[in-house]
Amino acid sequence: MLKDITLGQYFPGNSVIHRLDPRTKLIMVVVYIVALFMAQSWVGYGLMFLFLAWVVCISTIPPKAILRGLKPLVMILIFTAVLNLFFTREGTVLVDVWIITITTGGINRALMMMARILMLICGTFLLTYTTSPIALTDGLESLLGPLKALKVPVHELTMMMCIALRFIPTLIEETDKIMSAQKARGADFENGSLIQRAKALIPILVPLFISAFRRADELATAMECRCYQGGEGRTKMKLLRYRRPDFAAFGCGAALVCAVAVLRCFGL
Amino acid sequence: MEPILEVKDLSYIYSAGTPFEHKALDQISFRIHRGEFIGVIGHTGSGKSTLMQQLNGLLKPTAGTVLLDGRDIWSDKQLTRQARFRVGLVFQYPEYQLFEETVYKDIAFGPRNMGLDEGEVDRRVREAAGFVGLTEEQLQVSPFDLSGGQKRRVAIAGVIAMEPEVLILDEPTAGLDPLGRSEILGNINAYRRAKNATIMMVSHSMEDVARLTDRLLVLNGANLVMDAPPEQVFTRAEELVDMGLSIPQVTQVFLHLKKMGLDVDKVYTIDQAAEQMMRFKGGNAHA
């Protein structure tokens, strides 16, 4: 069913990773991505993998959940791997038929790209799995704070993001309900040609859009009733503060980047 | 007489095999005969809505069977699709499913899905509109320009137009004003009389079910705990209250009168109450 979608779903827990300041986690993801792109050898990738595995381990997120989240990305992975396989001309030529040339360099490159994308996605999944959407937008707002000086409406943007995230489960539930109601009137979503199936979506999309607009309108009214007026002079119930584990995390991140940089200097 | 719908040992579990596993129906069995008006009552979360969706093949039972005219609706694909048309289901707040440009087209959605020819579709749309009291002009306007109560009637007409032998309604009067409520209930009765249809209605109004239904199914915590005519169900007032349900107000009043020593019978509807009071008055006059 639709409810089984787990893209970027929060897994409540109480591990060190869960308790980190959301800003720390956001910064660490950026650091991790930088380190990942600096690594250029299997040794470097091995180091990155060990780091990732260690963090997954202490986050108490079941590895199965992360692997399940990767499923929708299989096509992209295969596509990237195939492109790299055919268009890299390095090393010994293994196959050379018609326009297809496969080289050892190509195989190496394809595998590396796959490893890089996999680790990239797993790392970012870890962020959304261990951080509630509210904490995430809070952290983002705080990190983007300096942009307010440039008249960027940071608070409004993060508020929009927060509301969007909040309404995903609601809209999924709504879709389920409307689908059942139209099925009860004999709508058929599974059979027929591609065009027929696209047309069959109209009875779902129209009510869904109407209900989304209605909800947005009601929410806006409710917010105004409570005198919401944006970020100006607004205080927070949960103040963000860096604590000891956060500094430890920054230390680990710095160590990781240094290690990868050193490996790079040695050509590894 | 053969039952039109028969439910045997029906169980349904949501999200089976995950930490969110939840038993919504547990070994439920009952029979429904042609032309009956059945009321379904139960506390929120007792499995009423889940049960309704089992009866027209929207949800597949985890265990047990649903027989329509003696045949298991899940035994072949064609039968499941047939069940959707023969057992019409009106969801809660059905006005949120409207989508067409005109009321006419929206009511025609169901009959068109049945593969009927245009003449038959037209006849059914007009007849269904008649049952719910929509006028000729209203058929040509956008359903989104109508009032809440009118939208609800359009949505109900959309199901009635499929001419289901069994019409199931999940709280058809929720959120309507008293006039809207009695109109909708009148519409349902009109359809029932005209087509000798079987009606099954989920309701939180004890007054409505006492007045309209022949038999009540009481659900509590995924189990079917009572299956009896309303007058028998409402004699078990204490059990009902324990389940978070109640008995009609007029029944409460008469139970109280009886406690005060007045010689009155048990009463479930306003009409019965009026009759009793007249009898009482008459008796006093003779004494």
PDB file of N, CA and C in Angstrom, chain A residues 137 153-167 219 223 228:
ATOM      1  N   THR A 137      14.237  21.208  10.352  1.00  0.00           N
ATOM      2  CA  THR A 137      13.967  22.557   9.852  1.00  0.00           C
ATOM      3  C   THR A 137      14.458  23.604  10.841  1.00  0.00           C
ATOM      4  N   PRO A 153      14.179  35.407   3.148  1.00  0.00           N
ATOM      5  CA  PRO A 153      13.177  35.053   4.174  1.00  0.00           C
ATOM      6  C   PRO A 153      13.405  33.641   4.695  1.00  0.00           C
ATOM      7  N   VAL A 154      14.435  33.489   5.523  1.00  0.00           N
ATOM      8  CA  VAL A 154      14.844  32.158   5.992  1.00  0.00           C
ATOM      9  C   VAL A 154      13.745  31.493   6.811  1.00  0.00           C
ATOM     10  N   HIS A 155      13.174  32.253   7.744  1.00  0.00           N
ATOM     11  CA  HIS A 155      12.144  31.660   8.604  1.00  0.00           C
ATOM     12  C   HIS A 155      10.961  31.166   7.777  1.00  0.00           C
ATOM     13  N   GLU A 156      10.521  31.980   6.834  1.00  0.00           N
ATOM     14  CA  GLU A 156       9.364  31.612   6.012  1.00  0.00           C
ATOM     15  C   GLU A 156       9.661  30.360   5.191  1.00  0.00           C
ATOM     16  N   LEU A 157      10.880  30.302   4.637  1.00  0.00           N
ATOM     17  CA  LEU A 157      11.244  29.145   3.820  1.00  0.00           C
ATOM     18  C   LEU A 157      11.246  27.869   4.642  1.00  0.00           C
ATOM     19  N   THR A 158      11.852  27.937   5.856  1.00  0.00           N
ATOM     20  CA  THR A 158      11.917  26.721   6.666  1.00  0.00           C
ATOM     21  C   THR A 158      10.528  26.357   7.180  1.00  0.00           C
ATOM     22  N   MET A 159       9.694  27.354   7.453  1.00  0.00           N
ATOM     23  CA  MET A 159       8.319  27.077   7.889  1.00  0.00           C
ATOM     24  C   MET A 159       7.565  26.339   6.785  1.00  0.00           C
ATOM     25  N   MET A 160       7.754  26.788   5.539  1.00  0.00           N
ATOM     26  CA  MET A 160       7.097  26.121   4.410  1.00  0.00           C
ATOM     27  C   MET A 160       7.550  24.674   4.302  1.00  0.00           C
ATOM     28  N   MET A 161       8.862  24.468   4.478  1.00  0.00           N
ATOM     29  CA  MET A 161       9.397  23.122   4.386  1.00  0.00           C
ATOM     30  C   MET A 161       8.800  22.240   5.480  1.00  0.00           C
ATOM     31  N   CYS A 162       8.721  22.815   6.684  1.00  0.00           N
ATOM     32  CA  CYS A 162       8.195  22.091   7.837  1.00  0.00           C
ATOM     33  C   CYS A 162       6.751  21.656   7.572  1.00  0.00           C
ATOM     34  N   ILE A 163       5.946  22.595   7.044  1.00  0.00           N
ATOM     35  CA  ILE A 163       4.541  22.289   6.792  1.00  0.00           C
ATOM     36  C   ILE A 163       4.421  21.226   5.699  1.00  0.00           C
ATOM     37  N   ALA A 164       5.248  21.362   4.675  1.00  0.00           N
ATOM     38  CA  ALA A 164       5.204  20.383   3.576  1.00  0.00           C
ATOM     39  C   ALA A 164       5.486  18.984   4.112  1.00  0.00           C
ATOM     40  N   LEU A 165       6.529  18.878   4.953  1.00  0.00           N
ATOM     41  CA  LEU A 165       6.877  17.569   5.511  1.00  0.00           C
ATOM     42  C   LEU A 165       5.751  17.034   6.375  1.00  0.00           C
ATOM     43  N   ARG A 166       5.164  17.934   7.149  1.00  0.00           N
ATOM     44  CA  ARG A 166       4.093  17.541   8.060  1.00  0.00           C
ATOM     45  C   ARG A 166       2.909  16.949   7.300  1.00  0.00           C
ATOM     46  N   PHE A 167       2.638  17.469   6.100  1.00  0.00           N
ATOM     47  CA  PHE A 167       1.427  17.063   5.407  1.00  0.00           C
ATOM     48  C   PHE A 167       1.598  15.852   4.490  1.00  0.00           C
ATOM     49  N   LEU A 219      -5.461  25.865   7.432  1.00  0.00           N
ATOM     50  CA  LEU A 219      -4.251  26.026   8.233  1.00  0.00           C
ATOM     51  C   LEU A 219      -3.868  27.499   8.318  1.00  0.00           C
ATOM     52  N   MET A 223      -3.532  29.663  11.670  1.00  0.00           N
ATOM     53  CA  MET A 223      -2.288  30.337  12.044  1.00  0.00           C
ATOM     54  C   MET A 223      -2.548  31.818  12.322  1.00  0.00           C
ATOM     55  N   TYR A 228       0.007  34.447  14.142  1.00  0.00           N
ATOM     56  CA  TYR A 228       1.299  34.128  13.538  1.00  0.00           C
ATOM     57  C   TYR A 228       1.710  35.269  12.623  1.00  0.00           C
TER      58      TYR A 228
END
